[in-house]
Amino acid sequence: QKEVEQDPGPLSVPEGAIVSLNCTYSNSAFQYFMWYRQYSRKGPELLMYTYSSGNKEDGRFTAQVDKSSKYISLFIRDSQPSDSATYLCAMSDGNAGKSTFGDGTTLTVKP
Amino acid sequence: EAQVTQNPRYLITVTGKKLTVTCSQNMNHEYMSWYRQDPGLGLRQIYYSMNVEVTDKGDVPEGYKVSRKEKRNFPLILESPSPNQTSLYFCASSLYGPIEAFFGQGTRLTVV
């Protein structure tokens, strides 16, 4: 079993929809939770980073961490065609240099 | 402009021919890391470096070497490439460990 499992998708939604992207994990030592967006033929770019549990909001994006359930989510409000990309969750315990990524969810937002 | 630069972007090579993929960052970051990305397997960490002359293995280090002689550079060395090392490779850097990482644009390597 993988340490980080991500909903595989692909996900296709109409423009303006609310999107929910999710990851579960098994390592209770994870303290740092990241979401990256990766456009085709590009490197991942950091969207949001959360330490420990709770919510964090940045514009149309909200990251949510529930450590008791070992579950993290990224919500995208008012989704736009430019949000079409692969979204990767990543986690780290912060004590060493290692990070673990989910496999990614490919999102398509249709105009 | 803050960036992580990888070279080359594309490379086709033959089995056993040593190669080096360079990575350079201009943000004075202490932490650098190499990943490979494969369909169905996601991004997997190969090696990372917390600072100059400090390197450590990630999850898939076999067949790879790295060095960190200067803060800005972190080359990935394949001494004897094999076809199972055909992949998309990314270098990343950050100020504090594997958090808030900046990624390079990727190197697509094909070993025949």
Coordinates of C-alpha atoms in Angstrom, one line a residue:
Chain A
Q1 CA 0.0 0.0 0.0
K2 CA 1.3 3.4 -0.9
E3 CA 2.0 6.0 1.8
V4 CA 0.0 8.6 0.0
E5 CA -3.1 7.7 -2.1
Q6 CA -4.7 10.3 -4.3
D7 CA -8.1 10.1 -6.1
P8 CA -7.0 9.1 -9.6
G9 CA -9.5 10.9 -11.7
P10 CA -9.6 12.1 -14.4
L11 CA -12.1 14.7 -13.4
S12 CA -14.1 16.8 -15.8
V13 CA -16.3 19.7 -14.7
P14 CA -18.1 22.6 -16.3
E15 CA -16.7 26.1 -15.8
G16 CA -17.8 27.7 -12.5
A17 CA -18.1 24.3 -10.7
I18 CA -16.6 23.7 -7.3
V19 CA -13.9 21.1 -7.5
S20 CA -12.8 18.8 -4.6
L21 CA -9.4 17.0 -4.9
N22 CA -8.5 14.5 -2.2
C23 CA -5.6 12.5 -0.7
T24 CA -5.3 10.1 2.1
Y25 CA -2.1 9.0 3.9
S26 CA -0.9 6.5 6.3
N27 CA 2.2 8.1 7.9
S28 CA 1.1 9.9 11.1
A29 CA 4.4 11.7 11.2
F30 CA 3.5 13.9 8.2
Q31 CA 3.2 17.5 9.3
Y32 CA 3.6 19.5 6.1
F33 CA 1.0 19.2 3.4
M34 CA 1.4 20.7 -0.1
W35 CA -0.6 21.0 -3.2
Y36 CA 1.1 21.4 -6.6
R37 CA -0.4 22.1 -10.0
Q38 CA 1.3 20.7 -13.1
Y39 CA 0.5 21.8 -16.5
S40 CA 1.3 19.5 -19.5
R41 CA 5.0 19.5 -20.3
K42 CA 5.8 21.7 -17.3
G43 CA 7.3 21.2 -13.8
P44 CA 5.0 21.2 -10.8
E45 CA 4.3 24.6 -9.2
L46 CA 3.4 25.1 -5.6
L47 CA -0.2 26.1 -5.0
M48 CA -0.6 25.9 -1.3
Y49 CA 1.2 24.6 1.8
T50 CA -0.3 23.8 5.2
Y51 CA 1.3 22.9 8.4
S52 CA -0.5 20.5 10.7
S53 CA -4.3 20.5 10.7
G54 CA -6.8 23.2 9.7
N55 CA -7.8 25.2 6.7
K56 CA -6.0 27.7 4.5
E57 CA -7.5 29.9 1.9
D58 CA -5.9 31.7 -1.0
G59 CA -8.3 33.3 -3.5
R60 CA -10.4 30.6 -5.1
F61 CA -8.3 27.8 -3.5
T62 CA -8.9 26.3 0.0
A63 CA -6.7 23.6 1.4
Q64 CA -8.0 21.4 4.3
V65 CA -6.1 19.0 6.5
D66 CA -7.8 16.5 8.9
K67 CA -4.9 14.7 10.7
S68 CA -7.3 12.6 12.7
S69 CA -8.6 11.1 9.6
K70 CA -5.3 11.3 7.7
Y71 CA -7.2 13.1 4.9
I72 CA -6.4 16.3 3.0
S73 CA -8.4 18.2 0.4
L74 CA -8.0 21.0 -2.1
F75 CA -11.2 22.9 -3.1
I76 CA -11.3 25.1 -6.1
R77 CA -14.2 27.5 -6.3
D78 CA -15.5 29.0 -9.5
S79 CA -13.3 26.8 -11.6
Q80 CA -11.9 28.2 -14.8
P81 CA -10.6 26.5 -18.0
S82 CA -7.1 27.7 -16.9
D83 CA -7.4 25.4 -13.9
S84 CA -7.2 22.4 -16.2
A85 CA -4.0 20.6 -15.1
T86 CA -2.8 17.7 -13.0
Y87 CA -2.9 18.4 -9.2
L88 CA -0.4 16.6 -7.0
C89 CA -0.6 16.4 -3.2
A90 CA 2.7 16.0 -1.3
M91 CA 3.6 15.5 2.3
S92 CA 6.6 15.6 4.6
D93 CA 7.4 15.0 8.2
G94 CA 9.8 18.0 8.0
N95 CA 12.6 16.4 10.0
A96 CA 14.4 14.9 7.0
G97 CA 14.7 15.9 3.4
K98 CA 12.2 13.4 2.1
S99 CA 8.7 14.2 0.7
T100 CA 6.1 11.8 -0.7
F101 CA 3.8 12.7 -3.6
G102 CA 0.5 11.4 -4.6
D103 CA 0.1 10.1 -8.2
G104 CA -1.9 13.2 -9.2
T105 CA -5.4 13.9 -10.4
T106 CA -6.0 15.3 -13.8
L107 CA -8.7 18.0 -13.9
T108 CA -10.4 19.4 -17.0
V109 CA -12.6 22.4 -16.7
K110 CA -14.9 22.8 -19.8
P111 CA -16.0 26.2 -20.9
Chain B
E1 CA 13.8 35.9 -12.1
A2 CA 13.8 33.2 -9.5
Q3 CA 14.2 29.8 -11.3
V4 CA 15.5 26.3 -11.3
T5 CA 17.3 25.5 -14.6
Q6 CA 17.8 22.0 -15.8
N7 CA 19.8 20.9 -18.9
P8 CA 19.3 19.2 -21.2
R9 CA 15.5 19.3 -21.6
Y10 CA 15.5 16.3 -23.8
L11 CA 18.1 13.5 -24.1
I12 CA 18.2 10.2 -26.0
T13 CA 21.2 8.0 -25.1
V14 CA 22.3 4.4 -25.3
T15 CA 22.6 1.8 -22.5
G16 CA 25.8 2.2 -20.5
K17 CA 26.9 5.6 -21.7
K18 CA 27.5 7.8 -18.7
L19 CA 25.5 11.1 -18.6
T20 CA 24.9 14.0 -16.4
V21 CA 21.8 16.2 -16.0
T22 CA 22.6 19.6 -14.6
C23 CA 20.5 21.6 -12.2
S24 CA 21.1 25.1 -11.1
Q25 CA 19.1 27.5 -8.9
N26 CA 19.5 31.2 -8.4
M27 CA 17.6 31.6 -5.1
N28 CA 20.3 30.8 -2.7
H29 CA 18.3 27.8 -1.5
E30 CA 19.9 25.3 0.8
Y31 CA 17.7 22.3 -0.1
M32 CA 17.8 20.7 -3.5
S33 CA 16.3 17.4 -4.7
W34 CA 15.8 15.2 -7.7
Y35 CA 12.6 13.4 -8.7
R36 CA 11.6 11.1 -11.5
Q37 CA 8.0 11.0 -12.8
D38 CA 6.5 8.0 -14.4
P39 CA 2.9 7.2 -15.5
G40 CA 1.0 5.5 -12.7
L41 CA 3.9 5.9 -10.3
G42 CA 3.8 9.6 -9.7
L43 CA 6.8 11.7 -8.6
R44 CA 9.4 9.7 -6.7
Q45 CA 12.4 11.2 -4.9
I46 CA 15.8 10.0 -6.0
Y47 CA 18.2 12.0 -3.9
Y48 CA 18.2 15.2 -1.9
S49 CA 20.7 17.6 -0.4
M50 CA 20.1 19.7 2.7
N51 CA 23.2 21.8 2.1
V52 CA 26.7 21.8 0.4
E53 CA 28.4 18.5 0.7
V54 CA 25.3 16.9 2.4
T55 CA 23.4 14.5 0.3
D56 CA 21.1 11.6 1.1
K57 CA 19.0 8.9 -0.6
G58 CA 15.4 9.3 -1.5
D59 CA 13.0 6.5 -2.3
V60 CA 14.6 5.3 -5.6
P61 CA 18.4 6.1 -5.5
E62 CA 19.6 2.9 -7.3
G63 CA 21.6 3.6 -10.5
Y64 CA 22.0 7.4 -9.7
K65 CA 24.6 9.6 -8.1
V66 CA 24.6 13.2 -7.1
S67 CA 27.0 15.7 -5.8
R68 CA 26.7 19.1 -4.1
K69 CA 29.9 21.0 -4.3
E70 CA 28.3 24.4 -4.6
K71 CA 25.1 25.7 -3.2
R72 CA 23.5 26.6 -6.5
N73 CA 24.3 23.3 -8.4
F74 CA 23.1 19.8 -7.9
P75 CA 23.9 17.5 -10.9
L76 CA 22.3 14.1 -11.4
I77 CA 24.7 11.5 -12.7
L78 CA 23.8 8.2 -14.4
E79 CA 27.0 6.2 -14.6
S80 CA 25.6 3.3 -16.6
P81 CA 22.1 4.2 -17.8
S82 CA 19.6 1.4 -18.4
P83 CA 16.2 1.5 -20.3
N84 CA 14.3 1.4 -16.9
Q85 CA 15.8 4.8 -16.2
T86 CA 13.8 6.2 -19.1
S87 CA 11.7 8.8 -17.4
L88 CA 10.9 12.5 -16.9
Y89 CA 13.3 14.0 -14.3
F90 CA 12.7 17.1 -12.2
C91 CA 15.1 19.0 -10.0
A92 CA 13.6 21.1 -7.2
S93 CA 14.9 23.6 -4.6
S94 CA 13.6 25.3 -1.5
L95 CA 14.7 27.3 1.5
Y96 CA 13.6 24.9 4.2
G97 CA 13.6 21.3 3.3
P98 CA 11.1 19.6 0.9
I99 CA 8.4 22.3 1.5
E100 CA 7.4 25.0 -0.8
A101 CA 9.7 23.6 -3.5
F102 CA 10.4 25.3 -6.8
F103 CA 10.7 22.8 -9.7
G104 CA 12.7 23.0 -12.8
Q105 CA 11.1 22.5 -16.2
G106 CA 12.0 18.9 -16.5
T107 CA 14.4 16.6 -18.5
R108 CA 12.9 13.9 -20.6
L109 CA 15.4 11.1 -20.8
T110 CA 15.2 8.1 -23.1
V111 CA 17.7 5.2 -22.8
V112 CA 17.7 2.8 -25.7

